[in-house]
C-alpha positions as YAML, in Angstrom:
chain: A
units: angstrom
residues:
- id: 1
  name: MET
  ca: [47.89, 25.90, -182.57]
- id: 2
  name: GLN
  ca: [48.42, 25.56, -186.22]
- id: 3
  name: VAL
  ca: [50.45, 27.78, -188.20]
- id: 4
  name: ASP
  ca: [49.32, 28.90, -192.27]
- id: 5
  name: PRO
  ca: [52.62, 28.81, -194.01]
- id: 6
  name: TYR
  ca: [50.45, 29.99, -196.89]
- id: 7
  name: ASN
  ca: [48.83, 33.07, -195.28]
- id: 8
  name: ARG
  ca: [51.76, 34.12, -194.28]
- id: 9
  name: SER
  ca: [53.29, 33.83, -197.88]
- id: 10
  name: VAL
  ca: [50.38, 35.67, -199.00]
- id: 11
  name: HIS
  ca: [51.09, 38.54, -196.16]
- id: 12
  name: GLY
  ca: [54.29, 38.97, -196.93]
- id: 13
  name: LEU
  ca: [53.79, 39.46, -200.64]
- id: 14
  name: THR
  ca: [50.69, 41.76, -200.02]
- id: 15
  name: THR
  ca: [53.24, 44.22, -197.68]
- id: 16
  name: LEU
  ca: [55.90, 44.01, -200.09]
- id: 17
  name: LEU
  ca: [53.78, 44.42, -203.26]
- id: 18
  name: ALA
  ca: [52.45, 47.67, -201.10]
- id: 19
  name: PHE
  ca: [55.64, 49.23, -200.50]
- id: 20
  name: ILE
  ca: [56.40, 49.17, -204.00]
- id: 21
  name: ALA
  ca: [53.38, 51.07, -204.90]
- id: 22
  name: LEU
  ca: [54.26, 53.04, -202.06]
- id: 23
  name: ASN
  ca: [57.69, 53.59, -203.62]
- id: 24
  name: VAL
  ca: [56.38, 54.16, -207.08]
- id: 25
  name: MET
  ca: [53.46, 56.94, -205.58]
- id: 26
  name: TYR
  ca: [56.35, 58.86, -203.54]
- id: 27
  name: ILE
  ca: [58.80, 59.55, -206.73]
- id: 28
  name: LEU
  ca: [55.63, 60.65, -209.01]
- id: 29
  name: THR
  ca: [54.38, 62.95, -206.18]
- id: 30
  name: CYS
  ca: [58.13, 64.25, -205.86]
- id: 31
  name: LEU
  ca: [58.31, 65.36, -209.61]
- id: 32
  name: PRO
  ca: [57.07, 68.54, -209.72]
- id: 33
  name: VAL
  ca: [59.11, 69.27, -206.91]
- id: 34
  name: ILE
  ca: [58.01, 71.51, -205.06]
- id: 35
  name: THR
  ca: [55.81, 68.43, -203.45]
- id: 36
  name: ILE
  ca: [58.90, 66.70, -202.34]
- id: 37
  name: GLY
  ca: [58.43, 68.09, -198.57]
- id: 38
  name: VAL
  ca: [55.03, 67.01, -198.86]
- id: 39
  name: ALA
  ca: [55.56, 63.69, -200.08]
- id: 40
  name: THR
  ca: [58.57, 62.96, -197.97]
- id: 41
  name: SER
  ca: [55.94, 64.00, -195.38]
- id: 42
  name: ALA
  ca: [53.50, 61.77, -196.22]
- id: 43
  name: LEU
  ca: [55.60, 58.81, -196.72]
- id: 44
  name: PHE
  ca: [57.34, 58.89, -192.95]
- id: 45
  name: GLU
  ca: [53.82, 59.48, -191.07]
- id: 46
  name: VAL
  ca: [52.68, 55.50, -192.96]
- id: 47
  name: THR
  ca: [55.61, 54.30, -192.55]
- id: 48
  name: MET
  ca: [55.99, 55.33, -189.11]
- id: 49
  name: ARG
  ca: [52.09, 54.12, -188.49]
- id: 50
  name: TYR
  ca: [53.22, 50.74, -190.10]
- id: 51
  name: ALA
  ca: [56.17, 50.08, -187.85]
- id: 52
  name: ASP
  ca: [53.92, 50.86, -184.94]
- id: 53
  name: GLU
  ca: [52.83, 46.88, -185.05]
- id: 54
  name: GLU
  ca: [51.79, 47.19, -188.69]
- id: 55
  name: ARG
  ca: [48.71, 49.62, -188.52]
- id: 56
  name: GLY
  ca: [47.29, 51.41, -191.12]
- id: 57
  name: ASP
  ca: [46.96, 51.40, -195.28]
- id: 58
  name: LEU
  ca: [50.08, 52.07, -197.22]
- id: 59
  name: ILE
  ca: [48.76, 53.49, -200.11]
- id: 60
  name: LYS
  ca: [45.69, 54.78, -198.48]
- id: 61
  name: GLY
  ca: [47.28, 56.45, -195.40]
- id: 62
  name: TYR
  ca: [50.02, 58.10, -197.93]
- id: 63
  name: VAL
  ca: [46.98, 59.92, -199.99]
- id: 64
  name: VAL
  ca: [45.02, 61.32, -196.82]
- id: 65
  name: ALA
  ca: [48.50, 62.10, -195.25]
- id: 66
  name: LEU
  ca: [49.47, 63.91, -198.60]
- id: 67
  name: GLY
  ca: [46.19, 66.56, -198.46]
- id: 68
  name: ARG
  ca: [46.47, 66.55, -194.28]
- id: 69
  name: ASN
  ca: [50.57, 67.33, -194.33]
- id: 70
  name: LEU
  ca: [50.64, 69.93, -197.49]
- id: 71
  name: GLY
  ca: [50.64, 73.39, -196.14]
- id: 72
  name: GLN
  ca: [53.12, 73.03, -193.25]
- id: 73
  name: ALA
  ca: [54.82, 70.26, -194.66]
- id: 74
  name: THR
  ca: [55.92, 72.47, -197.89]
- id: 75
  name: ALA
  ca: [56.72, 75.21, -196.08]
- id: 76
  name: ALA
  ca: [59.22, 73.54, -193.78]
- id: 77
  name: PHE
  ca: [60.82, 71.99, -197.09]
- id: 78
  name: LEU
  ca: [61.36, 75.75, -198.14]
- id: 79
  name: ALA
  ca: [61.97, 76.98, -194.96]
- id: 80
  name: LEU
  ca: [64.97, 74.43, -193.95]
- id: 81
  name: GLY
  ca: [65.40, 73.07, -197.65]
- id: 82
  name: LEU
  ca: [66.43, 76.37, -199.54]
- id: 83
  name: PRO
  ca: [69.45, 77.39, -197.04]
- id: 84
  name: GLY
  ca: [70.47, 73.94, -197.44]
- id: 85
  name: ALA
  ca: [70.21, 73.71, -200.62]
- id: 86
  name: LEU
  ca: [72.44, 77.23, -201.13]
- id: 87
  name: LEU
  ca: [74.89, 75.93, -198.32]
- id: 88
  name: ALA
  ca: [75.52, 72.59, -200.45]
- id: 89
  name: PHE
  ca: [76.16, 75.05, -203.67]
- id: 90
  name: ALA
  ca: [78.55, 77.46, -201.74]
- id: 91
  name: ALA
  ca: [80.72, 74.50, -200.85]
- id: 92
  name: VAL
  ca: [81.01, 72.98, -204.16]
- id: 93
  name: PHE
  ca: [81.92, 76.62, -205.24]
- id: 94
  name: TRP
  ca: [84.32, 77.15, -202.65]
- id: 95
  name: PHE
  ca: [86.00, 73.57, -202.75]
- id: 96
  name: SER
  ca: [86.98, 74.52, -206.94]
- id: 97
  name: TYR
  ca: [89.64, 76.95, -204.91]
- id: 98
  name: ASP
  ca: [92.97, 75.78, -203.95]
- id: 99
  name: SER
  ca: [92.91, 77.68, -201.07]
- id: 100
  name: THR
  ca: [93.26, 77.44, -197.47]
- id: 101
  name: VAL
  ca: [90.30, 80.23, -196.70]
- id: 102
  name: SER
  ca: [88.34, 79.04, -199.38]
- id: 103
  name: GLY
  ca: [88.79, 75.28, -198.35]
- id: 104
  name: ALA
  ca: [87.53, 76.17, -194.69]
- id: 105
  name: ALA
  ca: [84.42, 78.22, -196.34]
- id: 106
  name: ALA
  ca: [83.81, 74.88, -198.28]
- id: 107
  name: ILE
  ca: [83.66, 72.57, -194.78]
- id: 108
  name: LEU
  ca: [81.97, 75.36, -192.93]
- id: 109
  name: ALA
  ca: [79.09, 76.12, -195.34]
- id: 110
  name: GLY
  ca: [79.21, 71.44, -196.16]
- id: 111
  name: LEU
  ca: [78.64, 70.84, -192.38]
- id: 112
  name: GLY
  ca: [76.14, 73.89, -192.71]
- id: 113
  name: SER
  ca: [74.40, 72.09, -195.51]
- id: 114
  name: ALA
  ca: [73.86, 68.60, -193.45]
- id: 115
  name: TYR
  ca: [72.91, 70.36, -190.49]
- id: 116
  name: LEU
  ca: [70.11, 71.47, -192.06]
- id: 117
  name: PHE
  ca: [69.27, 68.66, -194.36]
- id: 118
  name: GLY
  ca: [68.95, 66.61, -190.77]
- id: 119
  name: ALA
  ca: [66.71, 69.44, -189.69]
- id: 120
  name: LEU
  ca: [64.64, 69.20, -192.55]
- id: 121
  name: LEU
  ca: [63.82, 65.50, -192.05]
- id: 122
  name: TRP
  ca: [62.91, 66.17, -188.40]
- id: 123
  name: ALA
  ca: [60.74, 68.52, -189.85]
- id: 124
  name: LEU
  ca: [58.69, 66.55, -192.16]
- id: 125
  name: ALA
  ca: [58.81, 63.68, -189.48]
- id: 126
  name: LEU
  ca: [57.00, 66.32, -186.58]
- id: 127
  name: VAL
  ca: [54.83, 67.67, -189.27]
- id: 128
  name: ALA
  ca: [53.90, 64.04, -190.21]
- id: 129
  name: ALA
  ca: [53.24, 62.95, -186.23]
- id: 130
  name: PHE
  ca: [52.11, 65.80, -184.21]
- id: 131
  name: ARG
  ca: [49.58, 68.55, -184.65]
- id: 132
  name: ASN
  ca: [51.36, 71.72, -183.47]
- id: 133
  name: SER
  ca: [52.07, 75.07, -185.12]
- id: 134
  name: LEU
  ca: [54.83, 76.13, -188.43]
- id: 135
  name: GLY
  ca: [57.09, 78.23, -186.28]
- id: 136
  name: GLN
  ca: [57.05, 75.08, -183.26]
- id: 137
  name: THR
  ca: [57.98, 72.77, -185.21]
- id: 138
  name: LEU
  ca: [60.95, 74.61, -186.93]
- id: 139
  name: ARG
  ca: [62.05, 75.67, -183.63]
- id: 140
  name: ASN
  ca: [61.96, 71.32, -182.22]
- id: 141
  name: ALA
  ca: [63.56, 70.44, -186.44]
- id: 142
  name: LEU
  ca: [66.85, 73.14, -185.96]
- id: 143
  name: LEU
  ca: [67.46, 71.72, -182.14]
- id: 144
  name: LEU
  ca: [66.44, 67.86, -182.76]
- id: 145
  name: PRO
  ca: [70.22, 67.15, -184.57]
- id: 146
  name: VAL
  ca: [71.66, 68.33, -181.41]
- id: 147
  name: ALA
  ca: [69.80, 66.81, -178.87]
- id: 148
  name: GLU
  ca: [69.71, 63.37, -180.80]
- id: 149
  name: ALA
  ca: [72.89, 63.50, -182.69]
- id: 150
  name: LEU
  ca: [72.85, 59.68, -183.18]
- id: 151
  name: ARG
  ca: [69.66, 58.99, -184.58]
- id: 152
  name: THR
  ca: [70.38, 62.13, -186.93]
- id: 153
  name: VAL
  ca: [73.33, 60.93, -188.35]
- id: 154
  name: GLY
  ca: [71.68, 57.78, -188.88]
- id: 155
  name: LEU
  ca: [68.53, 59.36, -190.60]
- id: 156
  name: VAL
  ca: [71.23, 61.39, -192.69]
- id: 157
  name: LEU
  ca: [73.36, 58.35, -193.46]
- id: 158
  name: VAL
  ca: [69.96, 56.37, -195.18]
- id: 159
  name: PRO
  ca: [68.88, 58.97, -198.19]
- id: 160
  name: TRP
  ca: [73.08, 59.57, -199.07]
- id: 161
  name: THR
  ca: [73.30, 55.94, -199.18]
- id: 162
  name: LEU
  ca: [70.96, 55.38, -201.18]
- id: 163
  name: LEU
  ca: [72.19, 57.58, -203.38]
- id: 164
  name: ALA
  ca: [75.79, 56.84, -203.47]
- id: 165
  name: LEU
  ca: [74.76, 53.09, -204.41]
- id: 166
  name: SER
  ca: [72.82, 54.48, -207.29]
- id: 167
  name: ILE
  ca: [75.96, 55.89, -208.64]
- id: 168
  name: VAL
  ca: [78.56, 53.75, -207.58]
- id: 169
  name: ALA
  ca: [76.20, 50.75, -209.00]
- id: 170
  name: PRO
  ca: [74.18, 51.82, -211.69]
- id: 171
  name: GLY
  ca: [71.88, 48.72, -211.19]
- id: 172
  name: PHE
  ca: [71.48, 49.31, -207.35]
- id: 173
  name: VAL
  ca: [69.19, 52.21, -208.98]
- id: 174
  name: TRP
  ca: [66.20, 50.05, -209.94]
- id: 175
  name: LEU
  ca: [66.05, 48.98, -206.81]
- id: 176
  name: THR
  ca: [65.53, 52.51, -205.28]
- id: 177
  name: LEU
  ca: [63.25, 53.34, -207.90]
- id: 178
  name: THR
  ca: [60.94, 49.91, -206.87]
- id: 179
  name: LEU
  ca: [61.84, 49.60, -203.40]
- id: 180
  name: GLY
  ca: [64.59, 51.30, -201.56]
- id: 181
  name: LEU
  ca: [63.23, 54.53, -201.09]
- id: 182
  name: SER
  ca: [59.75, 53.02, -199.37]
- id: 183
  name: LEU
  ca: [62.27, 50.74, -197.17]
- id: 184
  name: GLY
  ca: [64.17, 53.34, -196.76]
- id: 185
  name: ALA
  ca: [61.68, 55.55, -195.11]
- id: 186
  name: TYR
  ca: [60.37, 52.44, -192.61]
- id: 187
  name: GLY
  ca: [63.71, 51.83, -191.59]
- id: 188
  name: MET
  ca: [63.68, 55.75, -190.91]
- id: 189
  name: ALA
  ca: [60.23, 55.15, -188.66]
- id: 190
  name: PHE
  ca: [62.04, 52.93, -186.02]
- id: 191
  name: LEU
  ca: [64.39, 56.23, -185.52]
- id: 192
  name: PHE
  ca: [62.25, 58.61, -185.59]
- id: 193
  name: ARG
  ca: [59.67, 57.19, -183.45]
- id: 194
  name: SER
  ca: [62.40, 56.26, -180.89]
- id: 195
  name: GLY
  ca: [63.50, 59.40, -180.50]
- id: 196
  name: PHE
  ca: [60.03, 61.08, -180.55]
- id: 197
  name: ALA
  ca: [59.15, 58.94, -177.16]
- id: 198
  name: ARG
  ca: [61.66, 60.78, -175.49]
- id: 199
  name: TYR
  ca: [59.47, 63.88, -175.89]
- id: 200
  name: ARG
  ca: [56.48, 62.73, -175.57]
- id: 201
  name: ASP
  ca: [54.13, 63.86, -172.93]
- id: 202
  name: PRO
  ca: [52.55, 60.84, -171.22]
- id: 203
  name: GLU
  ca: [49.70, 62.07, -170.70]
- id: 204
  name: ASN
  ca: [48.78, 62.81, -173.92]
...
């Protein structure tokens, strides 16, 4: 057997460019804001598929997933994202007051927002991985942060770490805008796949 390092280098460069293109496409499709849900679900779909022995085309698969997941992913984003955003706003609001009661309210609101954010990530991945009713998808998503607490912590930490590094180190924002989001989703894909494997019907 003869190893061809040139072909491996070309494959690595092609993959890197594909992840950069995917990162840029994801950002552009998030710009209308209301499309953040379907864009994230499509990103999860192609990265989960790629994490499974590099199956599928990242760019073509992303475009197809946008159309397929549009309805459910947008509904899940509104159902979980809006309450989560309101709780986050409430946490900031209550933290501005200097009292024990407001502090407790801020902590509860912050925890609620974090929980819904974790549930939203699961919901968008469920839309990407399974064909199910919206109601069942939301029920499963709200249960998974409890059933998969450690994985949920890992999932939540990925985007928050990218955001924190972009704020603390301004130069890092360019890495996030060109590659960080798609690679972050690729890392999250392994957590999603291992979590789903525990509940997947072995006959289906």
